[in-house]
Coordinates of C-alpha atoms and ligand atoms in Angstrom, one line a residue:
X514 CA -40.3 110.1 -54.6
X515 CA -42.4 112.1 -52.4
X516 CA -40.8 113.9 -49.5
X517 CA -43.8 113.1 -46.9
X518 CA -42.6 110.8 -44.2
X519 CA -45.7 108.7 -43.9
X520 CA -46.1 107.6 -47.7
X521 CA -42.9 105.1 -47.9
X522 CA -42.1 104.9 -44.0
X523 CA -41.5 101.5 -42.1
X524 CA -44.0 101.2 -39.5
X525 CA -42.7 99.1 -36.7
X526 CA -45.7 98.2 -34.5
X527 CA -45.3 97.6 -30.6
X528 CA -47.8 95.7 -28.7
X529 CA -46.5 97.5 -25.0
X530 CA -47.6 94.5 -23.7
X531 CA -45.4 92.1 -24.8
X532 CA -42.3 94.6 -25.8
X533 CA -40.1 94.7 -22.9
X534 CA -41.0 95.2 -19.2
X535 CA -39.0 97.7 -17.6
X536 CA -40.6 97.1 -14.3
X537 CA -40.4 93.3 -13.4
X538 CA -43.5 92.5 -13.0
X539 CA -44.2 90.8 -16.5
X540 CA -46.4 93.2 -18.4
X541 CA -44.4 95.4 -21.4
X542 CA -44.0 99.0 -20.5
X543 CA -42.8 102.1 -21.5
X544 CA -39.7 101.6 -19.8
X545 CA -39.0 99.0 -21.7
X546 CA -39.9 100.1 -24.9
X547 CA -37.7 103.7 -24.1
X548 CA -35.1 101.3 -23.1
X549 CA -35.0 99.1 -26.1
X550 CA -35.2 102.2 -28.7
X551 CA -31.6 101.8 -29.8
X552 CA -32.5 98.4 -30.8
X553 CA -35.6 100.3 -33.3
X554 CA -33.6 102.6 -34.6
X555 CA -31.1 100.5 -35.5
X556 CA -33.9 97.7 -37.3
X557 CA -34.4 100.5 -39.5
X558 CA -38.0 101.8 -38.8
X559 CA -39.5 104.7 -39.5
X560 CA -42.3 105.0 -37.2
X561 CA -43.7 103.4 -33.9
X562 CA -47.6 102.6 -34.1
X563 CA -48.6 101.3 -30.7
X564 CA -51.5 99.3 -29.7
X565 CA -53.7 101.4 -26.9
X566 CA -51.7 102.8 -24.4
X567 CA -54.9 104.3 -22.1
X568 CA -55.7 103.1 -18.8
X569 CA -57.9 99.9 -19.4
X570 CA -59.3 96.8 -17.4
X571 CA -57.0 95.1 -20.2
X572 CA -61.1 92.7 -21.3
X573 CA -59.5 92.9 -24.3
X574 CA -56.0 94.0 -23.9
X575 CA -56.4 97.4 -23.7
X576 CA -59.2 98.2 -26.7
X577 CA -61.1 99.1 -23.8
X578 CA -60.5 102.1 -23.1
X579 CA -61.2 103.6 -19.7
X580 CA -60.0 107.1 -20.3
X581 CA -58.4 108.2 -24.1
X582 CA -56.7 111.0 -22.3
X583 CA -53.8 109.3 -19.7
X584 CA -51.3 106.4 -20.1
X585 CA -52.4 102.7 -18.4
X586 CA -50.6 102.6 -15.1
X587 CA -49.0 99.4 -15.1
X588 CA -47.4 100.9 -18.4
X589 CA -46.5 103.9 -17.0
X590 CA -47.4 107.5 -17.2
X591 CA -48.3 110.6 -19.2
X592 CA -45.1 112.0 -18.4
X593 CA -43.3 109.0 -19.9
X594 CA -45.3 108.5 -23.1
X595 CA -44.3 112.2 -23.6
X596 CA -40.8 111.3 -23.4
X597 CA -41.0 108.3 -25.3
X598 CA -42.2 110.9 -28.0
X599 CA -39.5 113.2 -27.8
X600 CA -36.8 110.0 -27.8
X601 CA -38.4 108.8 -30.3
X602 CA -38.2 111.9 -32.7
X603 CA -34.8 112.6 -31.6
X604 CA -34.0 109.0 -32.8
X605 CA -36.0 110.4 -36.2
X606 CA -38.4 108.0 -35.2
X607 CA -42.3 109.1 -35.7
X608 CA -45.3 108.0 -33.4
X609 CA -48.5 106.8 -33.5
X610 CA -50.9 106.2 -31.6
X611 CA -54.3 104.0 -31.6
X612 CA -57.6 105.1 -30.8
X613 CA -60.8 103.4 -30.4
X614 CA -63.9 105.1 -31.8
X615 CA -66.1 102.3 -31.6
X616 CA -66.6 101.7 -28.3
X617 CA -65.3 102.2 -24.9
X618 CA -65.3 100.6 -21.4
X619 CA -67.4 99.6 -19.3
X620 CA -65.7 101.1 -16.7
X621 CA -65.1 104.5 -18.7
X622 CA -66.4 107.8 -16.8
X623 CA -69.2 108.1 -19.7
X624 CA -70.8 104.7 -19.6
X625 CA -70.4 105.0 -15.5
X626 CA -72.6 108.3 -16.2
X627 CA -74.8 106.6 -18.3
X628 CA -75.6 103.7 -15.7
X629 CA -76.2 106.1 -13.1
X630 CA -78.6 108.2 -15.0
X631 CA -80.9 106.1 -16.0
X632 CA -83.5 105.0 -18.7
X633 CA -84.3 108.7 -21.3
X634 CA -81.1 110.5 -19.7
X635 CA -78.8 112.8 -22.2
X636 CA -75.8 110.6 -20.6
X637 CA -77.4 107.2 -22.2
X638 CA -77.3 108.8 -25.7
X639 CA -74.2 108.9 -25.8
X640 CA -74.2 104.9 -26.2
X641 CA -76.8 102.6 -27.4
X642 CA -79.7 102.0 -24.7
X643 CA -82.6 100.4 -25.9
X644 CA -85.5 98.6 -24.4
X645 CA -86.3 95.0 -24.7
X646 CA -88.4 92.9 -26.9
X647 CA -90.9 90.3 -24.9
X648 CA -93.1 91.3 -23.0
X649 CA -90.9 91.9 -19.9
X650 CA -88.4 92.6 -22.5
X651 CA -86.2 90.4 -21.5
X652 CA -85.1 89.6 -25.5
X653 CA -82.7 91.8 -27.0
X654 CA -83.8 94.8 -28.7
X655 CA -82.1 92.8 -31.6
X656 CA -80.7 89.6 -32.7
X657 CA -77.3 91.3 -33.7
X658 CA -74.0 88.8 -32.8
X659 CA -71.1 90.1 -31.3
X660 CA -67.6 89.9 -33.4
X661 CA -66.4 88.3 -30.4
X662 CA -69.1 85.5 -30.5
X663 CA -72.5 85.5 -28.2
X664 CA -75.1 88.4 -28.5
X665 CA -74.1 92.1 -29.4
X666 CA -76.6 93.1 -26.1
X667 CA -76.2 92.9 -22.5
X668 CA -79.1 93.5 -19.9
X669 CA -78.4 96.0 -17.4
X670 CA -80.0 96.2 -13.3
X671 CA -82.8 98.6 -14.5
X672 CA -83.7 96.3 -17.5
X673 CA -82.6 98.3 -20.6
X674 CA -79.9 96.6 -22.4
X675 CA -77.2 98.3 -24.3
X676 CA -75.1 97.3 -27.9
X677 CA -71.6 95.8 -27.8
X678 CA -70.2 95.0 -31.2
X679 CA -67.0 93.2 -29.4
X680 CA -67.3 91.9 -25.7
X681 CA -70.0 92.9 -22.9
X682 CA -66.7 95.6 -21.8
X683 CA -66.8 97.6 -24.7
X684 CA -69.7 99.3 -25.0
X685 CA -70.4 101.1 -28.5
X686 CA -70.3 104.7 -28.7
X687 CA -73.5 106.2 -30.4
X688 CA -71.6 108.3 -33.1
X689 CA -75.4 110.3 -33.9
X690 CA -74.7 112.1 -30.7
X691 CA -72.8 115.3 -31.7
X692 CA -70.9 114.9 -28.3
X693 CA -69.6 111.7 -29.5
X694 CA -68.0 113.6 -32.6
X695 CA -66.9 116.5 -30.4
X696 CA -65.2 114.3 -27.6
X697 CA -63.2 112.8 -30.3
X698 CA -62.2 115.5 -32.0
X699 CA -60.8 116.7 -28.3
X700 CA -59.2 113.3 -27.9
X701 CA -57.3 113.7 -31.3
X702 CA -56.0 117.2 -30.2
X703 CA -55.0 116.0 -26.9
X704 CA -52.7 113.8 -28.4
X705 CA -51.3 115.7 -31.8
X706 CA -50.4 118.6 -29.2
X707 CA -48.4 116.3 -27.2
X708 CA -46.4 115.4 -30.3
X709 CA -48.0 112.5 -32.4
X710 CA -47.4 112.3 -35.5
X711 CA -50.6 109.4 -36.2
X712 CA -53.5 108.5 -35.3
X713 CA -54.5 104.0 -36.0
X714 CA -57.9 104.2 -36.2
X715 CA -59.4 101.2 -34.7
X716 CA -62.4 98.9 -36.4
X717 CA -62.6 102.6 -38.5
X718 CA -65.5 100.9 -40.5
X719 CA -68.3 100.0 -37.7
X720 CA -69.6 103.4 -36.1
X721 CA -72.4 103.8 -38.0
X722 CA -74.8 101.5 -37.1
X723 CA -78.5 100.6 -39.1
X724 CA -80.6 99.8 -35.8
X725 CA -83.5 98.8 -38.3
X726 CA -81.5 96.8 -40.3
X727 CA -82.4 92.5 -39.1
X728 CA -78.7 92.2 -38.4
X729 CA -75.3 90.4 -40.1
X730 CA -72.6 92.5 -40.6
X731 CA -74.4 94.4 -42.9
X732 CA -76.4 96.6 -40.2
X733 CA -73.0 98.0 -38.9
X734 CA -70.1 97.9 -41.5
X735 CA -69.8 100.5 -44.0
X736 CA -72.3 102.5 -43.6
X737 CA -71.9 105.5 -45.7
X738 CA -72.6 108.0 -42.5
X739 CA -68.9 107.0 -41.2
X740 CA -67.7 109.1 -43.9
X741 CA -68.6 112.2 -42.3
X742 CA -66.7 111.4 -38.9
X743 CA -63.5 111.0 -40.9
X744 CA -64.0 114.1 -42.5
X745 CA -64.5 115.8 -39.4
X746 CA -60.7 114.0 -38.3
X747 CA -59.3 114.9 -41.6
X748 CA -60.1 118.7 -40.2
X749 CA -58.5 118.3 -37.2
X750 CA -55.6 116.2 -38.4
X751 CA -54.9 119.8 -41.2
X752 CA -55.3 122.1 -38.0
X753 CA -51.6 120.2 -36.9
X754 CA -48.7 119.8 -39.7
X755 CA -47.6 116.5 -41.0
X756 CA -50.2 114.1 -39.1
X757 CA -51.5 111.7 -40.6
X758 CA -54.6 109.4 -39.7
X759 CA -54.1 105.2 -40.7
X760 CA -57.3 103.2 -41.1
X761 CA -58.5 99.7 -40.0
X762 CA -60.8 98.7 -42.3
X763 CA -61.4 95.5 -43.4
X764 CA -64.0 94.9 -46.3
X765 CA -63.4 92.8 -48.9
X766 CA -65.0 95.4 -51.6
X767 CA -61.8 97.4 -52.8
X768 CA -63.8 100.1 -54.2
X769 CA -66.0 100.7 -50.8
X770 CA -62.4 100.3 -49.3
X771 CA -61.0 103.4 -51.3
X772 CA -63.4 105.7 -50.0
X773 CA -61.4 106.2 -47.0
X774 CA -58.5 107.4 -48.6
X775 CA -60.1 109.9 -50.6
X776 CA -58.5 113.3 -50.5
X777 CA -60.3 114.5 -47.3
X778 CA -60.7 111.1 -45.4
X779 CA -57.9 109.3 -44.2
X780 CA -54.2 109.3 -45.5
X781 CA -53.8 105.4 -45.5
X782 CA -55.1 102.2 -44.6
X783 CA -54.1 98.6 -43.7
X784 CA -53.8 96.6 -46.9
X785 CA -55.7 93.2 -45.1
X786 CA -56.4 91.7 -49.1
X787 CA -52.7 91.3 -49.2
X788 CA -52.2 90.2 -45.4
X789 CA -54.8 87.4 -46.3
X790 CA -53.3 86.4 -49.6
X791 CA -52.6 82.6 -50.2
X792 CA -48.5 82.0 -50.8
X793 CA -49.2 81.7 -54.6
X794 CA -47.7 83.6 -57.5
X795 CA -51.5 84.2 -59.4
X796 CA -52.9 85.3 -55.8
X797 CA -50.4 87.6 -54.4
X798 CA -49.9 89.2 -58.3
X799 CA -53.7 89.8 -58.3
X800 CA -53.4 91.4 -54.9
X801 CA -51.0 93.5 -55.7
X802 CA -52.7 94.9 -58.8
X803 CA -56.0 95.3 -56.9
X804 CA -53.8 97.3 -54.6
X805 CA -52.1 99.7 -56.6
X806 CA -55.2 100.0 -59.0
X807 CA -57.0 100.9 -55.7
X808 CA -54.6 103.4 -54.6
X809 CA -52.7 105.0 -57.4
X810 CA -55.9 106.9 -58.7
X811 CA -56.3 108.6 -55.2
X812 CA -52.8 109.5 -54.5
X813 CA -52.8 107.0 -51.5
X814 CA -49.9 105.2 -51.1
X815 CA -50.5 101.2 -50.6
X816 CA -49.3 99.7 -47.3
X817 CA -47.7 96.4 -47.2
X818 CA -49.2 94.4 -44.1
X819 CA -47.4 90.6 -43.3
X820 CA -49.0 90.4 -40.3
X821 CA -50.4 92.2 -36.9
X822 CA -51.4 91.5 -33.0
X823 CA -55.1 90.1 -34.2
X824 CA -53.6 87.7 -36.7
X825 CA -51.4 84.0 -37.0
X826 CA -48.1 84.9 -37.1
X827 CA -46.3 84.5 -40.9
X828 CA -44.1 81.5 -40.3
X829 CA -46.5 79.4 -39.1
X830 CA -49.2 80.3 -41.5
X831 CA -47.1 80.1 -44.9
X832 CA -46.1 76.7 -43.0
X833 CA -49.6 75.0 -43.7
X834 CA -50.8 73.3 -46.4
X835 CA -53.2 75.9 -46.7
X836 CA -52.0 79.5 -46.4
X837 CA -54.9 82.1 -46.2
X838 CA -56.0 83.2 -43.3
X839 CA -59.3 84.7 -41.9
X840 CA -60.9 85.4 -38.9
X841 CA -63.6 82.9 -38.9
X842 CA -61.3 80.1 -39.5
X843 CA -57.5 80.7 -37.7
X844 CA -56.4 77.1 -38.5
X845 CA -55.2 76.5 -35.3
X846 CA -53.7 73.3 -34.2
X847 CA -53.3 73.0 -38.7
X848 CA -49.4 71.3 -39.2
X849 CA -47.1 73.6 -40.2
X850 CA -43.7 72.9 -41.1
X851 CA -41.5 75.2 -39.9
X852 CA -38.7 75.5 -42.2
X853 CA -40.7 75.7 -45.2
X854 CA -42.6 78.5 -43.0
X855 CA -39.6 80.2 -42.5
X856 CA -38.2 80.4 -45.8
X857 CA -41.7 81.6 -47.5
X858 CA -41.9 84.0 -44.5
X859 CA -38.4 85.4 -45.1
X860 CA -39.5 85.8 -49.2
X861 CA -42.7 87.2 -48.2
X862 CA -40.2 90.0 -46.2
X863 CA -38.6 90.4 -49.1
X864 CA -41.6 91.3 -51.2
X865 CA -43.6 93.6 -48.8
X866 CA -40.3 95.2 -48.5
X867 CA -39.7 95.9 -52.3
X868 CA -43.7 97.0 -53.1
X869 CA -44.2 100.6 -53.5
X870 CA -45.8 102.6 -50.8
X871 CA -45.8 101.9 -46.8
X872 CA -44.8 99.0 -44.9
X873 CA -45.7 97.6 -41.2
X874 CA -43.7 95.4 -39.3
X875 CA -45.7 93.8 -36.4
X876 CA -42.9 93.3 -33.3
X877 CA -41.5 89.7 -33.4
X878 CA -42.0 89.4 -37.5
X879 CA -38.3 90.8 -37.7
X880 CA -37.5 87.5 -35.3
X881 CA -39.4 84.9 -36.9
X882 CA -41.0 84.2 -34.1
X883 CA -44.2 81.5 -34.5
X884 CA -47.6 81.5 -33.6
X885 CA -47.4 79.7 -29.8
X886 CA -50.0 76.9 -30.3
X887 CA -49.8 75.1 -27.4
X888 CA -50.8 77.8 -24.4
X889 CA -52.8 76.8 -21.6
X890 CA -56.6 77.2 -21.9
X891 CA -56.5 78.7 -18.1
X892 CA -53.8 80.7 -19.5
X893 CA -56.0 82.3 -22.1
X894 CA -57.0 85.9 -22.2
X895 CA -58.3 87.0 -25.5
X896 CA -61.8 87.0 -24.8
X897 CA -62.3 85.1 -28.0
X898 CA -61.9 82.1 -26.4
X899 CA -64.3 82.8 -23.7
X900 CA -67.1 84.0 -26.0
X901 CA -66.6 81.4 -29.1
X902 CA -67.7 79.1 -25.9
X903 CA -64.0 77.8 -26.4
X904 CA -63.5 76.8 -29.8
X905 CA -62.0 79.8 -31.4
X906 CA -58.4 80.1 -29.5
X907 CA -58.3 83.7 -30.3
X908 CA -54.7 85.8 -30.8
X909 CA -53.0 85.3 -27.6
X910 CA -50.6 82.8 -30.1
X911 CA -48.9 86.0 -31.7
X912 CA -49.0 88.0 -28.4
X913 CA -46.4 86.6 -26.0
X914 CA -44.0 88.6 -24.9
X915 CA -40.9 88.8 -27.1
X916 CA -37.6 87.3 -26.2
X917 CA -34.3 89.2 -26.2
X918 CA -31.7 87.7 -24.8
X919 CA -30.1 84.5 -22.7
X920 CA -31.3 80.7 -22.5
X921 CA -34.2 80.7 -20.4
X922 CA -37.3 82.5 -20.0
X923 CA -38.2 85.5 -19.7
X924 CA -35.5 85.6 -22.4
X925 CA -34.2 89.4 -20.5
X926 CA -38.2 90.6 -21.4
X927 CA -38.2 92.0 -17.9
X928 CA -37.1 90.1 -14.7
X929 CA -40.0 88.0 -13.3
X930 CA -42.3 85.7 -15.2
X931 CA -44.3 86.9 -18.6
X932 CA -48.4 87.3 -18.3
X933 CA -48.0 84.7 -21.1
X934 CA -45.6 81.9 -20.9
X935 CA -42.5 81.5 -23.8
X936 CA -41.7 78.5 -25.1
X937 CA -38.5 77.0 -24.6
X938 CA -37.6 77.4 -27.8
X939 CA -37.0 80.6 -28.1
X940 CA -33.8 80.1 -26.9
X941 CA -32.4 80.3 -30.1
X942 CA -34.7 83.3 -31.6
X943 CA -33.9 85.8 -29.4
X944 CA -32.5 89.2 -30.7
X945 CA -29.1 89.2 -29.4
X946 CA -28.7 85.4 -30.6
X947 CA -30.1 86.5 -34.0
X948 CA -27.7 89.9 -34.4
X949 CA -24.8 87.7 -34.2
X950 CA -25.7 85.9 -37.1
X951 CA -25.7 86.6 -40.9
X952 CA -28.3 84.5 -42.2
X953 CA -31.2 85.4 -39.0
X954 CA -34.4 86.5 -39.6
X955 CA -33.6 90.1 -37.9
X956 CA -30.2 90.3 -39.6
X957 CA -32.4 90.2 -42.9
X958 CA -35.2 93.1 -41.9
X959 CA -32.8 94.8 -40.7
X960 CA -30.7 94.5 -44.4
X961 CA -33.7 94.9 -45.9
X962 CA -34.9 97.5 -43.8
X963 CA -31.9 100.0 -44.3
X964 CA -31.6 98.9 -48.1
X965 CA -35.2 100.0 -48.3
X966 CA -34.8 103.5 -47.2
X967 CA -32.3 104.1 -49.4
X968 CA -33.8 102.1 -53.4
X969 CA -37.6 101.5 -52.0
X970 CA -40.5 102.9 -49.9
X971 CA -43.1 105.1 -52.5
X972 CA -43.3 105.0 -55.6
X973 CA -44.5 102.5 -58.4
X974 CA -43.2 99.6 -60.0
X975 CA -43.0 97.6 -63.7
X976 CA -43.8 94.1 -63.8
X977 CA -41.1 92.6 -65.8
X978 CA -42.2 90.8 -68.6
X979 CA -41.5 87.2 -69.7
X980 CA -41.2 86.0 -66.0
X981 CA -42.7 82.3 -65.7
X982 CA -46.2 81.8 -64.1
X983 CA -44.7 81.0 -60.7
X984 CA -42.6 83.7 -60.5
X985 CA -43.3 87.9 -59.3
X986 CA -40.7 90.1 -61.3
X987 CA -40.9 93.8 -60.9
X988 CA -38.7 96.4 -60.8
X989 CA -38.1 99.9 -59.1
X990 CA -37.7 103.3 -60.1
X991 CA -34.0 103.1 -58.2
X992 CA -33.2 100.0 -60.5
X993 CA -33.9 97.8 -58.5
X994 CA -35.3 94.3 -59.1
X995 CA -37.1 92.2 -57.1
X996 CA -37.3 88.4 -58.0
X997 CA -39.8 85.8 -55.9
X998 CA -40.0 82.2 -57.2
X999 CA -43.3 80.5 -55.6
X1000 CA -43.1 78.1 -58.0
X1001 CA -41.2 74.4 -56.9
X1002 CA -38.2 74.9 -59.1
X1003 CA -35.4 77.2 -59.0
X1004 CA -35.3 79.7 -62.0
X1005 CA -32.8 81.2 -63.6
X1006 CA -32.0 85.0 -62.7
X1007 CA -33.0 87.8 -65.1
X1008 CA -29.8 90.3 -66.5
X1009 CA -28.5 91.9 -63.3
X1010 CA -25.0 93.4 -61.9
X1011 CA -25.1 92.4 -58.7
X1012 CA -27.3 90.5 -56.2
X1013 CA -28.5 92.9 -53.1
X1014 CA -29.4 90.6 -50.9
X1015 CA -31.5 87.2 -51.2
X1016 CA -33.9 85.6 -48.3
X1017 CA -32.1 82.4 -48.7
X1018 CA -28.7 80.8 -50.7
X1019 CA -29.2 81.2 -53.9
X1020 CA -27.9 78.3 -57.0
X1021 CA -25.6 80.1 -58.7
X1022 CA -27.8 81.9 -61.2
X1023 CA -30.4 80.3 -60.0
X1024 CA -33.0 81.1 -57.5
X1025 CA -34.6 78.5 -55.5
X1026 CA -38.2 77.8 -54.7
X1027 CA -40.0 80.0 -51.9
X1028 CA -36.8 82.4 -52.3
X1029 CA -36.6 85.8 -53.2
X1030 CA -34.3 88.1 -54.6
X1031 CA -33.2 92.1 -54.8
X1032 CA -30.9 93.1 -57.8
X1033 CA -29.3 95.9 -58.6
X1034 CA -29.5 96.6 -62.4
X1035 CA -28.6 99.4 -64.9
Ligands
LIG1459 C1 -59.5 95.8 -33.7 C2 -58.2 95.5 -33.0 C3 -58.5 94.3 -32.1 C4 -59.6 94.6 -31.2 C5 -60.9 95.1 -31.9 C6 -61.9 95.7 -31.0 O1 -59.8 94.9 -34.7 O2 -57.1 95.4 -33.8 O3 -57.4 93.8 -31.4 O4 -59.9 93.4 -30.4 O5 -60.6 96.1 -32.8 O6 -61.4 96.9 -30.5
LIG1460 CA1 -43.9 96.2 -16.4

């Protein structure tokens, strides 16, 4: 197995927001993340990846970015995030942070500039200004949709109107302006020389945009120009030791996909084929092919991705009757039940743990916790909601803050009331009711998390052969063998001399439907 930290690491992902507030006032900090280290490091992980960090007017909690060079007050400061760095290292505990490429904020110092300066100024390159169309040009330059629903334009005083892939707050950066590519690459040294070890590179695959093109997704996703930025990151990343840059890209093409991780691009990506898998044997065996046939050749090691902050939370999705998921169609308000949620969730653990390569564990996943369906509309603050003209509910479901301890909220998350309200129930998924026990949720990441360090992370793996239909049998170079039966009966074990650990009570020699397995075998 290869020695580099990043290619078989846990990635534990904190959303600051909704960590632990060290402050009171309900928002996550870094107080409360430096406080609640011990609890990391004893989960197991690897590595911290947190969501941006930056000073923000929070339009879209916190991907946009005022200024990618200082720490969001009501998290805390520069100062702190550099301590949280060194804590976390001492802890052996790597870091990464986010950064946003595609756009900024409207309230950033550049798009302030670019306001102020007017129609032809260098200052409005450095975004997309356009005139336009009609003849007061009062239609936008183009018929381009925003991600986030409604137009990607917005009209400004003097009359020009400017690009938005996401909401009217995040303008787009114009990544033909060479002082686009430069700020960036000053951004990404800012940060390595205070000590990161990773860069998340958000929406990687929309910076190059086809301003000719009619529009669809087409006009902005892909475009072979975005090579060259990563290229020029790749560069800087090499000018630092052991730093490594993680991709968000989500096309559905696997080849286009694997350009990013060649050799000089990025080191890794999210693996969102697999995150958007159907709870079937045929569908998650094909994505796991597609995977390693995708990365293998490069020398990329495969992430493992259950779930994230833009996504419906495991135990409620493997819950419904249908169990993909997408971003056009969330299934919100879909029935789920949530013991048969649960138990494919805590199988599902057991697999992404076992697969060869890196895994990310999005905060609350090592809980159980479930998507919160049932939060006010005036409560609401993805602007999803706002700009589907309320019919897309958005993520705030697998954003609230996490609960820790005690019977009532805010379940020791800080002392005053959460920016988003916890349901009652979490009474009994908090992490100090859940350490106690032997069969929790966190008692099993955290099994399977140390187990992993130890028999798992890079690598490969066999497929075991005469395995029934239903069933995902592979094994380890350490030995070890992981079993998942997805089919409704229980199966019989293969040859084994002892049983590692199981998500669920196993039949004797029998595993049960929506269970899975690790044994240790000669
Ligand atoms: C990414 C982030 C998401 C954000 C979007 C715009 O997809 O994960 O949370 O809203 O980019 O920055
Ligand atoms: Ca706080």
């Amino acid at each position: 197995m290869s020695e580099t930290w990043w290619r078989g690491a846990a990635i534990y992902q904190v959303y600051l927001r909704s960590f632990a507030d060290g402050n009171g006032d309900g928002i996550g900090d870094l107080a409360g993340l430096r406080a609640r280290l011990p609890y990391l490091s004893d989960l197991g992980v690897g590595a911290i990846w947190l969501n941006p960090w930056y000073p923000s007017p929070m339009a879209d909690g916190g991907y946009d970015v005022a200024d990618y060079r200082d720490i969001e007050p009501s998290f805390g400061t520069l100062a702190e995030a550099e301590e949280f760095i060194a804590e976390a290292h001492a802890l052996g505990i790597k870091t990464i942070t986010d950064i946003v490429p595609n756009h900024g904020s409207d309230q950033q110092k550049w798009f302030l500039q670019a306001l102020e300066a007017g129609p032809g100024s260098a200052e409005r390159e450095r975004f997309h200004f356009r005139e336009g169309r009609g003849e007061s040009g009062e239609l936008p330059p183009n018929d381009w949709k925003s991600i986030f629903g409604g137009p990607a334009w917005t009209r400004i005083a003097d009359g020009e109107w400017y690009l938005h892939l996401f909401a009217p707050e995040q303008p787009d950066f114009n990544w033909d302006n060479p002082e686009v590519v430069e700020e960036f690459h000053d951004v990404l040294r800012f940060w390595f020389d205070r000590g990161v070890d990773g860069i998340r590179i958000d929406s990687a695959a929309l910076l190059v945009k086809d301003m000719d093109s009619l529009g669809g997704e087409e006009a902005y996703t892909d475009l072979d120009g975005v090579h060259e930025i990563y290229r020029g990151w790749r560069r800087v990343a090499e000018e630092y030791a052991d730093r490594i840059l993680i991709g968000e890209v989500w096309l559905p093409d696997q080849e286009r996909f694997a350009q990013y991780l060649r050799p000089d691009e990025m080191h890794t990506a999210f693996n969102f084929d697999f995150l958007a898998c159907t709870w079937e044997a045929a569908a998650l065996r094909c994505s796991i092919d597609l995977t390693l046939a995708t990365h293998i050749p490069l020398g990329a090691p495969p992430t493992w991705v259950l779930s994230n902050h833009d996504v419906t939370r495991p135990v409620t999705k493997y819950g419904r009757a249908d169990t993909s998921f997408s971003h056009a169609d969330r299934k919100h308000g879909m029935p789920s039940d949530p013991v048969l949620g649960e138990r494919r969730a805590r199988a599902a653990a057991l697999l992404a743990m076992a697969l060869p390569g890196g895994l990310y564990v999005y905060q609350g996943e090592e809980l159980g916790l479930p998507e919160v369906e049932d939060i006010a509309d005036e409560l609401r603050q993805d602007p999803i909601w706002i700009r589907s003209g309320r019919t897309d509910h958005g993520r705030d479901g697998c954003r609230v803050p996490l609960p820790w301890s005690g019977d009532e909220p805010p379940f020791g998350f800080g002392a005053g009331p959460t920016w988003l309200p916890q349901p009652l129930e979490w009474k009994a998924l908090t992490a100090e009711a859940q350490a106690a026990n032997p069969t929790s949720m966190f008692t099993l990441y955290r099994t399977g998390l140390h187990l992993r360090r130890e028999l798992l992370g890079d690598g490969t793996l066999t497929w075991l052969s005469g395995a029934q239909d239903e069933v995902l049998a592979f094994r380890r170079e350490s030995g070890l063998v992981c079993v998942v039966n997805l089919g409704q009966e229980p199966v019989s074990l293969p040859e084994h001399e002892s049983v590692l650990l199981a998500s669920g009570p196993l039949e004797g020699n029998l595993l049960p439907s929506d269970t899975a397995v690790w044994l240790r075998t000669a």
